XYZ file of C-alpha atoms in Angstrom:
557
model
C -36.588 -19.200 42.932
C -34.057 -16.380 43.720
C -31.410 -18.120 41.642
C -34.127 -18.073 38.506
C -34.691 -13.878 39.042
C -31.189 -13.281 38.094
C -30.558 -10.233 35.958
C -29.431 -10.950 32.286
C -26.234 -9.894 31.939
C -25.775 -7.565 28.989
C -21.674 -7.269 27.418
C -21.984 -5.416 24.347
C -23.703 -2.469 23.462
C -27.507 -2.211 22.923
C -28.589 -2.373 18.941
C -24.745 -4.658 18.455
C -25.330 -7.377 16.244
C -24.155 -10.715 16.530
C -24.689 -13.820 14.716
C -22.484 -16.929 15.218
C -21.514 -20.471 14.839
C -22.454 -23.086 11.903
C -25.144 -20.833 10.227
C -22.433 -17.682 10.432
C -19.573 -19.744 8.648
C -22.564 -21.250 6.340
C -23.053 -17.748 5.370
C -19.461 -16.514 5.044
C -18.955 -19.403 2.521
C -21.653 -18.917 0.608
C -21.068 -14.841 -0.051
C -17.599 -16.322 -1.038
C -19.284 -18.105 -3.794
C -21.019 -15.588 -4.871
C -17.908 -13.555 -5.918
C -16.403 -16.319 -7.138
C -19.398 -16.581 -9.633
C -18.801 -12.757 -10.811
C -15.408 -13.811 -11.438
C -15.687 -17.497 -12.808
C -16.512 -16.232 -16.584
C -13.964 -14.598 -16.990
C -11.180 -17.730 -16.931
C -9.097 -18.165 -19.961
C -8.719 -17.320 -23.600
C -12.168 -17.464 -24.209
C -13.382 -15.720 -20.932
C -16.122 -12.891 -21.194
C -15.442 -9.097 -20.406
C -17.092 -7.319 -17.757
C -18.260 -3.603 -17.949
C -18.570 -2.019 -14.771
C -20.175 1.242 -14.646
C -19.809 3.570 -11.256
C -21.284 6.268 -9.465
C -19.555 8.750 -10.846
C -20.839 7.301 -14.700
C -17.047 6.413 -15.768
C -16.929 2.799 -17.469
C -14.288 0.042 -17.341
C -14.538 -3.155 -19.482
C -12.147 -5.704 -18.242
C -11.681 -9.266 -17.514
C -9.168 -8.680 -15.170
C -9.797 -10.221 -12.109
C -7.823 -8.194 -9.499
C -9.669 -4.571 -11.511
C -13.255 -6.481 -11.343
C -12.891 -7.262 -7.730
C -11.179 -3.740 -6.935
C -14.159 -2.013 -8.483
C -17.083 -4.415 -7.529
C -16.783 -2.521 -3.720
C -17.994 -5.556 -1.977
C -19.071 -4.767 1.829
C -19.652 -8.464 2.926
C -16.818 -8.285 5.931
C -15.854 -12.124 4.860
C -15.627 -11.696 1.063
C -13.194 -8.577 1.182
C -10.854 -10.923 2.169
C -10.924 -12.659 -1.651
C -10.650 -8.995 -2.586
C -7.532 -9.128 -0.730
C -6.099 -11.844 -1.792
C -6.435 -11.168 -5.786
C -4.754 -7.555 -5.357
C -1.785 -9.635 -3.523
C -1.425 -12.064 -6.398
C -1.803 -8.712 -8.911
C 0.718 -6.925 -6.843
C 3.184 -9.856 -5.957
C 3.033 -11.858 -10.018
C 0.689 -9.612 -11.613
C -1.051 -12.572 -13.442
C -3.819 -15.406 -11.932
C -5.715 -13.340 -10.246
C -8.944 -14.832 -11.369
C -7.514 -18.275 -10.765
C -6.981 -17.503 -7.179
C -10.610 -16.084 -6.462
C -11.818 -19.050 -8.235
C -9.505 -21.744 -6.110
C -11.006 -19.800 -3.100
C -14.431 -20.053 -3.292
C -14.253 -23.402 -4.725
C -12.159 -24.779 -1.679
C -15.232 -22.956 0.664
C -17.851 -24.584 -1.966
C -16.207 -28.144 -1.063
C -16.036 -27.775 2.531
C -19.576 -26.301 3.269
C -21.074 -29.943 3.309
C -18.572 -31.182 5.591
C -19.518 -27.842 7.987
C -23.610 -28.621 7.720
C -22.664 -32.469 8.621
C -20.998 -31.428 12.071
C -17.461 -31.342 10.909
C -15.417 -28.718 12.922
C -13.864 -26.440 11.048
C -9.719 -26.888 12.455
C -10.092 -30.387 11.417
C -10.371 -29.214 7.528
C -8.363 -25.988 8.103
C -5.455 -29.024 9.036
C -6.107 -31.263 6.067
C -5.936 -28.295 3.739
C -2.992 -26.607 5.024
C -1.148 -30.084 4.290
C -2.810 -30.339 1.020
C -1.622 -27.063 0.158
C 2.026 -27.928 1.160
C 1.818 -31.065 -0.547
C 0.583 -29.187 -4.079
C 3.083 -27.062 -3.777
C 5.564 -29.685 -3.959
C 3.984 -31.251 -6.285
C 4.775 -27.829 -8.491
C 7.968 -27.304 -7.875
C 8.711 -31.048 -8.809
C 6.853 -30.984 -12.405
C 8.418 -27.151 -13.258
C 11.019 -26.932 -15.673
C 13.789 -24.751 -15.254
C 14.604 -22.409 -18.719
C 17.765 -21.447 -17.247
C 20.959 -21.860 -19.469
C 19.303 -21.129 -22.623
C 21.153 -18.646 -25.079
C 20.087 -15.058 -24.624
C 17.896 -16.280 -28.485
C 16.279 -18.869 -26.728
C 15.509 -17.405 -23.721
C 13.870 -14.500 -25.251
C 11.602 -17.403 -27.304
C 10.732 -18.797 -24.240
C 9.549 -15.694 -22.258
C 7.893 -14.792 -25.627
C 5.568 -17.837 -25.198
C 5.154 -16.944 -21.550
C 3.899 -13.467 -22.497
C 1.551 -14.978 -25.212
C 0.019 -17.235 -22.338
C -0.691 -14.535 -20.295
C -1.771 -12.571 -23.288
C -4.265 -15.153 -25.062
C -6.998 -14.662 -21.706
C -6.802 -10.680 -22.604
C -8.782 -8.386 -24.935
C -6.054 -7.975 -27.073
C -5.507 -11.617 -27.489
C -6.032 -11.660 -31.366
C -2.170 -9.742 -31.432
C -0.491 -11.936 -28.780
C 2.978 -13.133 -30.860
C 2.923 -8.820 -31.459
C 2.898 -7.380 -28.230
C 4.672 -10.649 -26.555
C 7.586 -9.926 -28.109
C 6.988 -6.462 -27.542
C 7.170 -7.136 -23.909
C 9.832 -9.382 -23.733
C 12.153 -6.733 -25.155
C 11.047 -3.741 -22.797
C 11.987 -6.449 -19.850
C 14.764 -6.883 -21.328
C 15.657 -3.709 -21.518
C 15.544 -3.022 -18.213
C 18.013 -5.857 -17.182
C 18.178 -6.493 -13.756
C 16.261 -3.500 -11.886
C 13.673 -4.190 -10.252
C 11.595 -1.221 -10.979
C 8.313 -1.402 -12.647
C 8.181 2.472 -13.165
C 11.396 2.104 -15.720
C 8.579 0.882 -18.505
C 6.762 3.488 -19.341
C 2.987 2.904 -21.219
C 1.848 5.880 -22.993
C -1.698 6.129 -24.683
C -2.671 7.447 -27.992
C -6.316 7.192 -29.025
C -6.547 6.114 -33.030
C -5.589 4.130 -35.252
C -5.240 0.348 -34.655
C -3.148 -2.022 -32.398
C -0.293 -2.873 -35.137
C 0.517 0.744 -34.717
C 1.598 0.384 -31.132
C 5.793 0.647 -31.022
C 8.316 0.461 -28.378
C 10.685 3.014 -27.914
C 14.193 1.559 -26.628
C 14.493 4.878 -24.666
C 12.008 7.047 -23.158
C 8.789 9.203 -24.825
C 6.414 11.491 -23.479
C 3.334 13.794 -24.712
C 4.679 16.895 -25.407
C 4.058 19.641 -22.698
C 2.157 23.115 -22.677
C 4.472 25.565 -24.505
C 4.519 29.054 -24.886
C 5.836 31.252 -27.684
C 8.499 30.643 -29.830
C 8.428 27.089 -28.982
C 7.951 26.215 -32.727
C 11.271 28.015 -33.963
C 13.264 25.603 -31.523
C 15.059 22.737 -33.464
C 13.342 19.426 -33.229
C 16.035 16.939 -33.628
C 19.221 16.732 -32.135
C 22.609 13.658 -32.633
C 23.950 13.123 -29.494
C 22.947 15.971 -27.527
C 23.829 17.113 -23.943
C 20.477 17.062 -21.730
C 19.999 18.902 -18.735
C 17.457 18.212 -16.139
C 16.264 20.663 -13.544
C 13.816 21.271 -10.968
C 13.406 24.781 -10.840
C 11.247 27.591 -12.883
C 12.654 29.813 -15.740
C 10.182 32.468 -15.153
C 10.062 36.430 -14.581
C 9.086 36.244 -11.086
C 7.461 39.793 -10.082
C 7.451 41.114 -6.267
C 4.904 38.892 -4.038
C 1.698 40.719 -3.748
C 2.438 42.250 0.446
C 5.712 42.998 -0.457
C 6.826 46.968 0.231
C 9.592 48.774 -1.061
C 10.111 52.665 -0.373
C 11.576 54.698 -2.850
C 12.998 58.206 -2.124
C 14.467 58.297 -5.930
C 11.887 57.260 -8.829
C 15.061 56.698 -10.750
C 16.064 53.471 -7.906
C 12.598 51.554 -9.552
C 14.202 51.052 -12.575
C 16.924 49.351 -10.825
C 14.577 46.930 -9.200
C 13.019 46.135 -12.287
C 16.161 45.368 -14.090
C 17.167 43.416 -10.845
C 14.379 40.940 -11.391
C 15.198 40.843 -15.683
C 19.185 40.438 -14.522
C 18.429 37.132 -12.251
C 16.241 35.046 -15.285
C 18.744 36.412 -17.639
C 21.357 34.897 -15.774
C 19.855 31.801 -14.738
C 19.280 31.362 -18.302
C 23.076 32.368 -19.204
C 24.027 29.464 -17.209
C 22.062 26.661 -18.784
C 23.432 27.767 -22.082
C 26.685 27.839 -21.040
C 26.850 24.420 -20.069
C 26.292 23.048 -23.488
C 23.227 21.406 -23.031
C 21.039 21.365 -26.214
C 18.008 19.470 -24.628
C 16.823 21.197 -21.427
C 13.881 20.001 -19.739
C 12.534 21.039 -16.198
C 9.491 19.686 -13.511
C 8.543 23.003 -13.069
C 7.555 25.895 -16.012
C 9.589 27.188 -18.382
C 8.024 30.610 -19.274
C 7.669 32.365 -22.352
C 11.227 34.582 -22.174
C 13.055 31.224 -21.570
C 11.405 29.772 -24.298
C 12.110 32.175 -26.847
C 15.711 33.186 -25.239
C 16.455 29.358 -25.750
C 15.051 29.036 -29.337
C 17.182 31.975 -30.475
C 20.409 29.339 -29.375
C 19.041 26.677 -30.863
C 18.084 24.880 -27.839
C 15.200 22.412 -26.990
C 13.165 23.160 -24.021
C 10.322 21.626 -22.400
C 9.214 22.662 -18.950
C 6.446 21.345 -16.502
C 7.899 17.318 -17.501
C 5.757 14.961 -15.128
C 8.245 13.662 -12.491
C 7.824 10.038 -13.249
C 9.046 10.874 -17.385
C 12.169 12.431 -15.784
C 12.989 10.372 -13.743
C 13.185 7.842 -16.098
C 15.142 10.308 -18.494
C 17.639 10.490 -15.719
C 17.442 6.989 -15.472
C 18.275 6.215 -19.263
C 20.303 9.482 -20.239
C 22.533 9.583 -16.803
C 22.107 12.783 -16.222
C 21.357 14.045 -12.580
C 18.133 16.392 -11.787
C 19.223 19.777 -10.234
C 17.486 22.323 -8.158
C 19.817 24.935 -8.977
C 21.861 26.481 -12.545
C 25.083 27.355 -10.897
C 27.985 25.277 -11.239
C 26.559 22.763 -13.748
C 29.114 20.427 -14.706
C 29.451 17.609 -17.516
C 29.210 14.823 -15.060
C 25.167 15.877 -14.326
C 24.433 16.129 -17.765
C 22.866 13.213 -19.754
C 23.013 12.197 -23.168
C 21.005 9.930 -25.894
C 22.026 9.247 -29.836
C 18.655 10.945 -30.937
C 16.433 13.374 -29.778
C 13.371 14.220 -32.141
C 9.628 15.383 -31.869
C 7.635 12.770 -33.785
C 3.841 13.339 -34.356
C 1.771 10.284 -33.132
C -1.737 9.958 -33.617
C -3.320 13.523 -32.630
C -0.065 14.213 -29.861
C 3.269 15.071 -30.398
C 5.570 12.947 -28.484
C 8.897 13.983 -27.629
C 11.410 10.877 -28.008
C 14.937 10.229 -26.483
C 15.984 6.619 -28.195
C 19.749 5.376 -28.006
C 20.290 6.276 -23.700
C 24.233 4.903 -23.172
C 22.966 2.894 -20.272
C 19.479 1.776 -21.754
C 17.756 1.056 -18.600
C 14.381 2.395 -19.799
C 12.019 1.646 -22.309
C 8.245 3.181 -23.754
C 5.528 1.640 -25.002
C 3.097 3.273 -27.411
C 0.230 1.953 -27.693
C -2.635 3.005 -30.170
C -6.361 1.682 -30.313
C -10.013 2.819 -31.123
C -11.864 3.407 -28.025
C -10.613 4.633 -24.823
C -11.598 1.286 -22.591
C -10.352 -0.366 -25.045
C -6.617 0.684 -24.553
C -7.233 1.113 -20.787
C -7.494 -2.850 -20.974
C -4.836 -2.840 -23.144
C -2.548 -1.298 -20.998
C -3.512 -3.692 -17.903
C -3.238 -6.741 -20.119
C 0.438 -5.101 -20.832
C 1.196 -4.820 -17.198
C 0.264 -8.438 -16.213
C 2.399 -9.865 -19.702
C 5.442 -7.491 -17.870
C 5.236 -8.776 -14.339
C 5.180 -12.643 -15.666
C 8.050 -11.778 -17.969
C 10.278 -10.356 -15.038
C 8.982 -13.089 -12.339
C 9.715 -15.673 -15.497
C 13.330 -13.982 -15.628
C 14.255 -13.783 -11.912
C 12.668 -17.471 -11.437
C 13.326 -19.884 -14.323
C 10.942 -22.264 -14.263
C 7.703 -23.330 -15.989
C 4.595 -24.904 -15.797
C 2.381 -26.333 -18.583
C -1.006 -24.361 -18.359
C -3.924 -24.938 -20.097
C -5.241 -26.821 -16.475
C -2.660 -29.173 -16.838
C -0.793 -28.903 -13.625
C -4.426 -28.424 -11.766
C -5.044 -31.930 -13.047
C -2.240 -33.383 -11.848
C -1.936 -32.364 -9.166
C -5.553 -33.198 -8.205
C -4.849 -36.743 -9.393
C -1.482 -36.784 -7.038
C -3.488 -35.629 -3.775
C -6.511 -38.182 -4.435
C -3.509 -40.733 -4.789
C -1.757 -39.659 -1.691
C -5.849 -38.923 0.408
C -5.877 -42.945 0.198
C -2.573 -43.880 2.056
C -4.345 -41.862 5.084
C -6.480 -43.299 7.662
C -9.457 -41.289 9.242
C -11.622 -38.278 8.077
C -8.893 -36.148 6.689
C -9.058 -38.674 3.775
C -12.374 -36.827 2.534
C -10.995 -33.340 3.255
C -7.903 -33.597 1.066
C -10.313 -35.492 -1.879
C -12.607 -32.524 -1.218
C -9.101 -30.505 -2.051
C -7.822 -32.425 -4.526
C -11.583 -31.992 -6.776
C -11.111 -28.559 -5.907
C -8.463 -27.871 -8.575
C -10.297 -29.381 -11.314
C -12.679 -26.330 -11.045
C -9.648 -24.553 -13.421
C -9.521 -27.399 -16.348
C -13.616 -27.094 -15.969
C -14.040 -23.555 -16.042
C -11.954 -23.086 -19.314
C -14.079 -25.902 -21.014
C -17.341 -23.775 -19.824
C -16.086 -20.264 -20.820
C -15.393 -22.088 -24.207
C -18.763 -23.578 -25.067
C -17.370 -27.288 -24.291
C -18.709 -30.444 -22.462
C -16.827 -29.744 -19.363
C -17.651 -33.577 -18.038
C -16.333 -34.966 -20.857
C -13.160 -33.232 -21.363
C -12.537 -33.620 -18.084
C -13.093 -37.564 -18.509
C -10.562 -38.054 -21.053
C -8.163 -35.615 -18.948
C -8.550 -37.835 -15.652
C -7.971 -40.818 -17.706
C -4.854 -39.344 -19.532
C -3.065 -38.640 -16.547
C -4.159 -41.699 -14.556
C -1.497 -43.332 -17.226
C 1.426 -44.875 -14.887
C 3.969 -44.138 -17.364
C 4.057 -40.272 -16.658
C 3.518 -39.258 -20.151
C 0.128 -37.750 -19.582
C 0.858 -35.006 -16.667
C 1.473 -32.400 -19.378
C -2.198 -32.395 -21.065
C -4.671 -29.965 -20.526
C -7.273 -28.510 -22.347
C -7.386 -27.530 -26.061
C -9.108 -24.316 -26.280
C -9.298 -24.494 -30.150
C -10.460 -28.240 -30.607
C -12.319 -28.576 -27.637
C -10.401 -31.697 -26.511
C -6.840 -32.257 -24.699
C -3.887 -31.524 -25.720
C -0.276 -31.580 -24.616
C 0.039 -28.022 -23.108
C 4.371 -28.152 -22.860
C 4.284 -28.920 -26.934
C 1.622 -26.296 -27.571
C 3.750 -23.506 -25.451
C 0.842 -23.290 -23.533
C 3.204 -22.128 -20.191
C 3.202 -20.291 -17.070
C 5.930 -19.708 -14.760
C 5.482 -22.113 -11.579
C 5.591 -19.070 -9.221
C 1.979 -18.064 -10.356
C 0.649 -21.578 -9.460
C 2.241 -21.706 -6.176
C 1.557 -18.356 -5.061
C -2.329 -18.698 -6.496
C -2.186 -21.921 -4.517
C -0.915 -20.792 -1.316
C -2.915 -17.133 -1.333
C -5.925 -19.400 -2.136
C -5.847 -21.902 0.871
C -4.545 -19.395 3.141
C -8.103 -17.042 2.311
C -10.356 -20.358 2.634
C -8.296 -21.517 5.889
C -8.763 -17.882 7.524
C -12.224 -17.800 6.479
C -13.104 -21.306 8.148
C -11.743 -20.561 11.240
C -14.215 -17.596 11.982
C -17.396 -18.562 13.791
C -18.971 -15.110 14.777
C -19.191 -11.912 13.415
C -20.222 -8.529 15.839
C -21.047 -5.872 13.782
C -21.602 -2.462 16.215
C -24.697 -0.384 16.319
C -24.691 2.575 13.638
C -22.635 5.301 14.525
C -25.589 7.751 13.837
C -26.426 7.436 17.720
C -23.241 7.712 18.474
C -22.874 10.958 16.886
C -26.149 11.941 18.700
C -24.890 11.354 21.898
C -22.049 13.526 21.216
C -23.960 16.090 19.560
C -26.203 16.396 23.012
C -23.272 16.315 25.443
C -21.664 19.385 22.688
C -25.133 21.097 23.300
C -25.050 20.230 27.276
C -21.183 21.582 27.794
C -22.229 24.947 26.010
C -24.508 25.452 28.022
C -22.606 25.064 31.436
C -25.322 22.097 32.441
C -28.254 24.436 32.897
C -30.953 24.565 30.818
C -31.665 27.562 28.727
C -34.750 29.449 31.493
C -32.833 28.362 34.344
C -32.337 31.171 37.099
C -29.002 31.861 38.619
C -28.594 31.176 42.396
């Protein structure tokens, strides 16, 4: 009897809630597949747009997977983690970022009947870690390398790599345009590594066509004070100087004193302050520099003192645009006028204000080293070149993974196909359960080839019929088909330039298995009590220290 009195023993906090084992993982999986849903129109050339409209009434119309998922602000504890993983894949290739939300929840959608039957959940975390390895091999075995290519070439086959990426994006309609575009900012660039050397500027009005790249750098022109209009415009081959300092009249700080015993010694003071712009000022002329630009203000005496030289000036230049002048001009920024020398100054072939759209733009075009470039780019509305510009970005980030690793994939599902076909192969030479979990795997990938057929308006069952059945051929000659967006049918993807580089599949792949592994291995969740009691308790024990620990009509002893 004693042994049946015995107190329940209590770990966590009162109000702490905790829910575990198959229902928990059950539920994890299926709040997966509910983002995957948001996501899963979006797929492809003919994927829908989303408009998301927040709190604060701003709206966003992308299809973008890693912006939908960034601004969805999904609390579910297990489905952040598919937030997680698309912002890797945006960050890390910049493209497939829908792909690998999709792969996720569809690996979680195949192995939830396997969890309700009783299955534990580190056998199928083990049979799709190898499936994932094998895939991957799989890749890297079909790519094919564009390296050794003339300079021509090359830039034709990043071209159709940018169009790819392109042809899923609202401004798919001017794909060849802005590929090309693309290709020769990258290109520009060369080897660095730095995004921030390709500049996007925005211009509201007229249409896309009117979008240019500028092999050089641009930027809105800045405030400006008086005189700025009577200051040349364009320059050949003019010295530039960058600073980071203010060409003001700086008057006395407010609680400064000075004590006078001679009204005469004010005027000094006054001229004092005139005599150290003047100078500063001296200086930058003096160095030759025709083109002077600064991060902080250039006031309305430097701006008329320069125009009477014949000089350019532009002050409060965001830091990013001068960096990149620096960059492209080789000049050096400098926090001070004294001793400027020719090795700090930069230099372009032209230098000219051009009027663009309703802004004036000032352009530097020709920079010696020419490791900078600008695009333009013009549109209607507002969203509308806010998608443009992170359609851009993704086209960029495939061009320079395409350059730094030279090899290819056929898109179009292709590669998901054949891949799938490879692991259902290679699920029948094993013996035991893992046989189901890598099949489960393996008709995991064909959600890709199924969701483009969908988002078109095709019979998803039977293109993906003749697809099975083309590369079930043992001759090989089949493992480059995928879907044909504009027929409806298959099509070789290679000999339509339908191509991604092979890093986006493997890194989609692996980020994918990796989120579906980590969320199969969790069986329990604790979520703690609100805080709001916790903030009462140390509210009271506030209340109790003021008060010494006697209550308010307590008498003194």
């Amino acid at each position: 009897m004693a042994s049946m009195m015995q107190p329940q023993i209590i770990l966590l906090k009162e109000g702490t809630d905790t829910s575990q084992g198959k229902a928990q993982l059950v539920s994890n999986i299926n709040a997966c597949t509910a983002v995957g849903d948001v996501v899963r129109t979006t797929l492809g050339p003919r994927g829908m747009d989303k408009l998301i409209h927040d709190d604060k009434g701003s709206v966003t119309i992308s299809n973008d997977g890693a912006t939908i998922m960034k601004l969805l602000d999904i609390v579910h504890p297990a489905a952040k983690i598919l937030v997680d993983i698309a912002k890797s894949q945006d960050s890390e290739v910049g493209d497939g970022t829908t792909t690998v939300v999709l792969l996720a929840a569809e690996f979680l959608k195949e192995a939830k009947p396997f969890i309700e039957d009783g299955v534990h959940s580190q056998n199928l975390i083990r049979s799709y870690r190898t499936a994932s390895t094998l895939a991957i091999e799989k890749v890297k075995a079909l790519a094919v390398s564009i390296e050794g290519k003339s300079v021509e070439e090359k830039r034709g086959l990043l071209a159709k790599c940018a169009a790819t990426t392109l042809s899923s994006k609202l401004i798919s309609g001017e794909k060849e345009f802005f590929a090309t575009m693309v290709v020769n900012a990258v290109m520009a660039i060369g080897d660095d590594d730095r995004l921030n050397l390709i500049g996007i500027k925005k211009v509201p009005g007229g249409n896309m066509r009117d979008s240019f790249l500028v092999d050089g750098v641009a930027f809105k022109k800045t405030f400006s004070y008086a005189g700025f209009e009577q200051q040349p415009k364009k320059f050949l081959n003019p010295k530039i100087l960058l600073l980071n300092i203010e060409l003001e009249l700086k008057s006395e700080k407010e609680n400064a004193e000075i004590r006078l015993s001679d009204p005469s010694q004010y005027q000094s003071i006054v001229d004092a302050e005139w005599n150290i712009i003047y100078d500063k000022l001296d200086k930058c002329v003096d160095s030759g520099a025709k083109v002077v630009l600064s991060r902080l203000a250039i006031g309305d005496l430097a701006t008329q003192y320069f125009a009477d030289r014949d000089i350019f000036c532009a002050g409060r230049v965001a830091e990013e645009d001068l960096n990149r002048v620096a960059a492209a001009a080789g000049g050096t920024i400098q926090t001070s006028v004294n001793n400027i020398i020719d090795e700090v100054l930069g230099t372009c072939e032209i230098f000219e204000e051009k009027q663009v759209g309703g802004e004036r733009f000032n352009i530097f075009s020709g920079c010696p080293s020419g490791r900078t470039a600008t695009i333009v780019l013009r549109g209607g509305a507002d969203q509308f070149i806010e998608e443009a510009e992170r359609s851009l970005h993704d086209a960029i980030m495939i061009v320079r993974r395409a350059v730094k690793n030279s090899t290819v994939v056929p898109g179009g599902g292709a590669i998901d196909m054949e891949i799938s076909k490879y692991l259902r192969q290679h699920s029948r030479t094993i013996a035991g359960k893992s046989q189901l979990f890598i099949n489960s795997y393996a008709k995991a990938l064909e959600v890709i080839p199924r969701q483009l057929c969908d988002n078109a308006g095709f019979d998803a069952t039977d293109v993906l019929n003749k697809l099975r059945q083309k590369h079930a051929m043992q001759s090989g000659e089949g493992a480059n088909y995928g879907v044909d967006i504009n027929t409806g049918g298959i099509a070789d993807s290679f000999a339509n330039f339908v191509w991604e580089p092979a890093v986006v599949k493997i890194n989609a792949i692996n980020a994918a298995t990796e989120a579906a592994c980590l969320i199969l291995s969790v069986d329990e969740t604790v979520k703690n009590p609100k805080s709001e009691s916790a903030q009462g308790d140390a509210a009271g024990a506030m209340g109790r220290g003021r008060g010494g620990g006697r209550g308010r009509g307590m008498r003194r002893r």
